[in-house]
C-alpha atoms as one frame of an Amber mdcrd trajectory, in Angstrom:
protein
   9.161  21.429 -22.763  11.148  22.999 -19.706   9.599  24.857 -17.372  10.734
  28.375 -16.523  10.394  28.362 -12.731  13.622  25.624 -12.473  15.760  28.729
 -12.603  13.695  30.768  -9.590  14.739  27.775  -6.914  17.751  26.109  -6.340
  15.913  23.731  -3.728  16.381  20.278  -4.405  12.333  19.194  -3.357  10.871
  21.720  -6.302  13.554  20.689  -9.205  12.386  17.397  -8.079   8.952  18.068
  -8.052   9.184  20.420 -10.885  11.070  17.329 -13.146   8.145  14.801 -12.381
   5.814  17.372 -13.466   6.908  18.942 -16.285   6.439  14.758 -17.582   3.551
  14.153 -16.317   0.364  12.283 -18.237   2.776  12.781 -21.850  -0.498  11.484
 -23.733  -3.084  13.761 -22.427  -3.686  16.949 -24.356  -4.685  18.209 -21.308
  -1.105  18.626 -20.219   0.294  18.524 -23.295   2.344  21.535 -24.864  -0.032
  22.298 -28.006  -2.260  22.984 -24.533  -2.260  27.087 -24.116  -3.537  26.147
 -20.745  -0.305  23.622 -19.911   1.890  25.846 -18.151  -0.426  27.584 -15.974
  -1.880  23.806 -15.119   1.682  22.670 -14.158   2.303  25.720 -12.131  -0.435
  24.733 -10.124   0.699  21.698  -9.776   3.565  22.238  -8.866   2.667  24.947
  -6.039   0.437  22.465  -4.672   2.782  19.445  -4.181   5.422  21.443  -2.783
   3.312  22.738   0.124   1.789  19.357   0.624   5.214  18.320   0.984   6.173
  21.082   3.480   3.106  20.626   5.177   3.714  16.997   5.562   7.744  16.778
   6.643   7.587  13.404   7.783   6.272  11.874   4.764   7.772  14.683   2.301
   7.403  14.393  -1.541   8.001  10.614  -2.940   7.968   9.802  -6.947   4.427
   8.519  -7.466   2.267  11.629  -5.482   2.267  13.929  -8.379   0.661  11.275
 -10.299  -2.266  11.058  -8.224  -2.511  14.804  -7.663  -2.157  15.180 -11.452
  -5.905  12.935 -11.887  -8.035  14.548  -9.297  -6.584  17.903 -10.507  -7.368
  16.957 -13.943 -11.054  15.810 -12.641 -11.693  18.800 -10.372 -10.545  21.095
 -13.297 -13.059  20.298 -15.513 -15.711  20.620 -13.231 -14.962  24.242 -12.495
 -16.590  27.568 -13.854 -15.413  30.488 -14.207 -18.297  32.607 -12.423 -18.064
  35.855 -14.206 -19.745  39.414 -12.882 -23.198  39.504 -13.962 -26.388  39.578
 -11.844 -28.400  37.224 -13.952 -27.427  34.341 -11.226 -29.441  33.599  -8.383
 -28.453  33.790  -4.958 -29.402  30.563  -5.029 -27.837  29.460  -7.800 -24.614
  30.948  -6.541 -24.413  29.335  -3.589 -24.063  26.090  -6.010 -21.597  27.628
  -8.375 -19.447  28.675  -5.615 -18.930  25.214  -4.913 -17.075  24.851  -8.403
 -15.545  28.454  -8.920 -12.435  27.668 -10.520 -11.002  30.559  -8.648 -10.749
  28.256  -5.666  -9.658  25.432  -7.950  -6.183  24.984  -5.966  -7.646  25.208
  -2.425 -10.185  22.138  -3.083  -7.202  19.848  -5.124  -5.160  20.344  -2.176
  -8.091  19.709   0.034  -9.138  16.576  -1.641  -5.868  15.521  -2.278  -4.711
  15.907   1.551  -8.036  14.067   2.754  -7.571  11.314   0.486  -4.066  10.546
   0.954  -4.037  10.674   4.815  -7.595   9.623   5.676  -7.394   6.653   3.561
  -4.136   4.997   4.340  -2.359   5.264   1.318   0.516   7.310   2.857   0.805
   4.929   5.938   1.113   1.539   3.765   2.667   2.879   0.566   4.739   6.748
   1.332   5.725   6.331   4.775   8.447   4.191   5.439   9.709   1.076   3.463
   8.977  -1.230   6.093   5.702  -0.234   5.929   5.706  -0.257   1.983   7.383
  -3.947   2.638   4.470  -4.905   5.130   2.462  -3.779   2.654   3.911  -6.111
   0.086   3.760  -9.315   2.382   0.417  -8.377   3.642  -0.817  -9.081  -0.217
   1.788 -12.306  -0.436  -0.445 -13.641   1.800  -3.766 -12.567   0.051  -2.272
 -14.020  -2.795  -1.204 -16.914  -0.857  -5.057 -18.158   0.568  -7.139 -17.124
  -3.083  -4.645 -18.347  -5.752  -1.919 -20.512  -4.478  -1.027 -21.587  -8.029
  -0.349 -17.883  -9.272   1.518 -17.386  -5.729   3.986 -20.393  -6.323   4.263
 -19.306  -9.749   5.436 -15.906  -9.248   7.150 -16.371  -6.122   8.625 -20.095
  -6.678   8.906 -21.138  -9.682   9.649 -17.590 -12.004  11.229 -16.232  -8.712
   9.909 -13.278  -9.848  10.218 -10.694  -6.703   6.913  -8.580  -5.803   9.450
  -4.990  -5.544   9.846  -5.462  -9.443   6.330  -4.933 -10.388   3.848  -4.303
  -7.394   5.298  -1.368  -6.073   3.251   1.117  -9.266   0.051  -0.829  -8.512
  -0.128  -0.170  -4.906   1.324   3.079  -4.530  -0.287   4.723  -8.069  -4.032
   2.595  -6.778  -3.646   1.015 -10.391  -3.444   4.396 -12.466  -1.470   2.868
 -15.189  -2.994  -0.560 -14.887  -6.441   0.028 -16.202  -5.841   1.665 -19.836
  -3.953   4.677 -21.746  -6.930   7.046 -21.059  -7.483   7.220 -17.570 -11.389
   7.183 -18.098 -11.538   3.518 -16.121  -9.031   4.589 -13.282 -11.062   7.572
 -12.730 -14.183   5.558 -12.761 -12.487   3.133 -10.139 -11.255   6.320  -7.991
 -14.557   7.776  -8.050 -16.053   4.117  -5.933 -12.604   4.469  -3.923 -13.348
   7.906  -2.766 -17.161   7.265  -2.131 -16.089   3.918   0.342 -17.448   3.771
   3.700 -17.175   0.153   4.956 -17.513  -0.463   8.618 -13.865  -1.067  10.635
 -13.584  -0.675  13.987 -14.225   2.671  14.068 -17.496   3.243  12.373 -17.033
   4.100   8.507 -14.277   5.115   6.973 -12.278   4.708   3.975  -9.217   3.499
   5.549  -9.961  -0.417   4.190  -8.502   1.109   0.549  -5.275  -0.639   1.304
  -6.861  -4.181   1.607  -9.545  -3.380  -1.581  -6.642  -2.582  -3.316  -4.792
  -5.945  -2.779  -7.786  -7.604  -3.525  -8.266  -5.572  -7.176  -4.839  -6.641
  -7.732  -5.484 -10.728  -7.217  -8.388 -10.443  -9.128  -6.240  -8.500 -12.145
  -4.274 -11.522 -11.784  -6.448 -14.107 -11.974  -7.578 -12.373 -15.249  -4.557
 -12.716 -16.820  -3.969 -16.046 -14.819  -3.008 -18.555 -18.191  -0.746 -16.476
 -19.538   0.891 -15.894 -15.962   1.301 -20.054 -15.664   2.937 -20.255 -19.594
   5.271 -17.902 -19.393   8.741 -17.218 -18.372   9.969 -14.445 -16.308  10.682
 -12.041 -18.593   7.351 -12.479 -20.633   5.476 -12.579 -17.040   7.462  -9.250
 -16.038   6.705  -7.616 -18.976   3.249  -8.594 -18.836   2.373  -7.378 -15.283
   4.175  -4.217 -16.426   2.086  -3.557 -19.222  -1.254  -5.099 -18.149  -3.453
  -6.158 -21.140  -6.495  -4.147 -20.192  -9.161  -4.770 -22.437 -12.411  -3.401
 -22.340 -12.645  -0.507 -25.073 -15.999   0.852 -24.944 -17.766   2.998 -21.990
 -20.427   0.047 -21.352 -17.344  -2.863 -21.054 -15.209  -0.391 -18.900 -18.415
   0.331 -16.588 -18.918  -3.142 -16.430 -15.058  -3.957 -15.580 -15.067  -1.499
 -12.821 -18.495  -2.718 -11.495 -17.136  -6.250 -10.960 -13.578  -5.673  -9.554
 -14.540  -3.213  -6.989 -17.691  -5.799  -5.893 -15.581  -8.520  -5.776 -13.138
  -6.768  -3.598 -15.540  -5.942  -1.431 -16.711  -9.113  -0.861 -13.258 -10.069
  -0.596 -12.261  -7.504   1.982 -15.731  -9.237   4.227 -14.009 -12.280   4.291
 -10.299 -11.710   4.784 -10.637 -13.326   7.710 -11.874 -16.183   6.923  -9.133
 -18.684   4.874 -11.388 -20.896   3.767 -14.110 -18.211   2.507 -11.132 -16.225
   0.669 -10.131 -19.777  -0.856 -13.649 -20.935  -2.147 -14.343 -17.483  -3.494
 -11.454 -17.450  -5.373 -12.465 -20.638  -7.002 -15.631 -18.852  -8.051 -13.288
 -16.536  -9.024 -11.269 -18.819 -11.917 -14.493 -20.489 -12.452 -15.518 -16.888
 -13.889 -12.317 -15.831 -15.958 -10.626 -19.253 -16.498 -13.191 -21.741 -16.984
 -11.213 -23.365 -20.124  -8.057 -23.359 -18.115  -7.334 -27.470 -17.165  -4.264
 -28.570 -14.635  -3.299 -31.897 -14.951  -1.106 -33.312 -11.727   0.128 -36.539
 -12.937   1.992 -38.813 -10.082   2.765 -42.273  -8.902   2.552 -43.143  -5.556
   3.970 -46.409  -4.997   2.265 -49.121  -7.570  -0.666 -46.946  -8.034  -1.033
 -44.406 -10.395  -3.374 -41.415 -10.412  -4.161 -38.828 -13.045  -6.034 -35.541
 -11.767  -7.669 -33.493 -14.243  -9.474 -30.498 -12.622 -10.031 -26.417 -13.529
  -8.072 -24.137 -12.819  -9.647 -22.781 -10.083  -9.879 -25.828  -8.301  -6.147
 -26.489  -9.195  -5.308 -22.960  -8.246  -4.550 -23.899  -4.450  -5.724 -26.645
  -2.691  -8.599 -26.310   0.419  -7.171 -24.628   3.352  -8.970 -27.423   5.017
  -7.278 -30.679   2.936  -4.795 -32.876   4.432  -1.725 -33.138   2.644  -1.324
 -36.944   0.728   0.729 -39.205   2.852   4.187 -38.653   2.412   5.468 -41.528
   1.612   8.782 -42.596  -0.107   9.287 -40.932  -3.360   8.114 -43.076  -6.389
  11.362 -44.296  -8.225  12.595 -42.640 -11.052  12.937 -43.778 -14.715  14.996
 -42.272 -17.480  12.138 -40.749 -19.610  11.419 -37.396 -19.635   7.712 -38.447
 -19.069   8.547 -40.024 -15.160  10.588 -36.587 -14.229   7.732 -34.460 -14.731
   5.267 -36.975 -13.200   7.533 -36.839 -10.143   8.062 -32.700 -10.197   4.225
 -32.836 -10.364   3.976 -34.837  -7.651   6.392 -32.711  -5.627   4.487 -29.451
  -6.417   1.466 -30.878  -5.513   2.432 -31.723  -1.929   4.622 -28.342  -1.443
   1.330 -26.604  -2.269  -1.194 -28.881  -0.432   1.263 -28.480   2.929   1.748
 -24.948   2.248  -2.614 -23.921   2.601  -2.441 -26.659   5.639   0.097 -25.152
   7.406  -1.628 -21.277   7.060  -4.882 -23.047   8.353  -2.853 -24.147  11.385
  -0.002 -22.764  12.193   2.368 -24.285  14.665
């Protein structure tokens, strides 16, 4: 479909703006062409996004905003009425309808939209600068780092898979294409999002989304956590690009939402704690990857040990743990067998010096 205000303004912010619109949400009839309603919606849209972005010169408009605006504007819409000219109404009952008169449908998206994006952060970590964006990134590296150090060395290490390639859509979208082809969960997630008051140093506010949002993210992970650790890097792209959600019913998506936003919560109490973070991310694997064994096979000198624990235990050793003594390197035999003992071995220690050295940094 192309729009027919791309011919009324040569300015390069609305063809941009108008582009990303005019595509936006392709499988929801409510945006969809066969939708008599479509244009008008994307109109609106479209007005509103390019005033934010005049409104807002420092941040401007950046690939990702009309996305957001797009699901509030979808949510707000079909809340509204259209109060018609009657006098059966109350005056009481008017003073509630006014609330949702879709006359004023534009001045509350942009309203909510402005509040949400600037009040909770998302603009400072994820819009404003790339080195914020990039602090952004490292700040969950390290999350990632003291819950799950196996999925950390994995993705980082050992697939060398770089966080820009995939992480960037889940923080700066807040998961919108990560939680199903409908929308219903994300919304369900945005509506506990919205509603957050946890105390910072300020009193409440909502400005801890950021750091929930990390913490959703891990947990997403550790979901998916065994086929992260079997696959290569273009099977483990492709599958944090195209997350296997997979509750299908209202009851299983209530449910999903219920325990990732809870969990980040608790999360977000302890982030500064390492060793809190650490043992709740073994409850963590103990609850979505209780089948999932680790084997670390190694010889150390004459002796040899064979370590069979869960995954969560095996998913990064205790912040608190001193690393094995690190003695000469057990000689090497042709077989295949004694090279991966020894790689195991090697992993092992990386990882076990890795948590010690976060505990207590030089």
């Amino acid at each position: 479909m192309k729009l027919p205000w791309n011919k009324l303004d040569s300015d390069s912010l609305l063809q941009t703006i108008i582009l990303d619109i005019d595509r936006l949400f392709p499988g929801e009839d409510f945006f969809s062409e066969s939708n008599k309603y479509s244009i008008h919606r994307k109109k609106q849209l479209i007005e509103i996004l390019y005033l934010w972005s005049k409104c807002n010169p420092q941040v401007g408009y950046k690939q990702g905003l009309h996305e957001i605006l797009g699901l509030i504007y979808m949510n707000l819409s079909q809340e509204s009425v259209d109060i018609s000219q009657t006098n059966t109404f109350s005056s009481d009952d008017m003073k509630i309808l006014s609330l949702y008169n879709v006359h004023y449908l534009c001045h509350d998206v942009f309203t909510i939209f402005n509040k949400f994006m600037l009040q909770s952060g998302n603009i400072t970590h994820f819009y404003a600068s790339e080195d914020a964006l990039w602090k952004s990134i490292e700040n969950f590296n390290v999350y990632l780092m003291k819950i799950d150090q196996f999925i950390h060395y994995t993705l980082n290490t050992k697939l060398n898979l770089e966080p820009q390639l995939w992480i960037i859509r889940y923080l700066r979208l807040l998961l919108l294409r990560e939680l199903g082809s409908d929308l219903e969960t994300t919304m369900l997630l945005w509506d506990k999002l919205v509603s957050l008051q946890l105390p910072i140093n300020s009193g409440n506010s909502i400005s801890s989304i950021p750091d929930i949002l990390n913490f959703m993210i891990i947990q997403l992970l550790i979901q998916v956590k065994t086929d992260i650790l079997s696959s290569d890097f273009s099977e483990c792209l492709s599958i944090l690009l195209h997350y296997p959600f997979k509750p299908t019913t209202q009851i299983e998506k209530h449910e999903f939402v219920k325990k990732l936003f809870k969990d980040a919560v608790k999360l977000y109490e302890k982030r500064n704690d390492d060793l809190k973070l650490y043992e709740y991310g073994i409850r963590l694997n103990n609850r979505y990857n209780p089948n999932l064994k680790i084997l670390m096979n190694y010889t150390n000198g004459e002796r040899s040990s064979t370590e069979s624990v869960n995954s969560s235990r095996a998913a990064s050793p205790a912040p608190g743990s001193n690393p094995p003594p690190t003695s000469a390197p057990p000689s090497l035999s042709s077989s295949r067998n004694d090279n991966m003992k020894f790689e195991k071995m090697r992993l092992e220690m990386r990882l076990k010096k890795k948590a010690q050295s976060m505990i207590n940094p030089k």
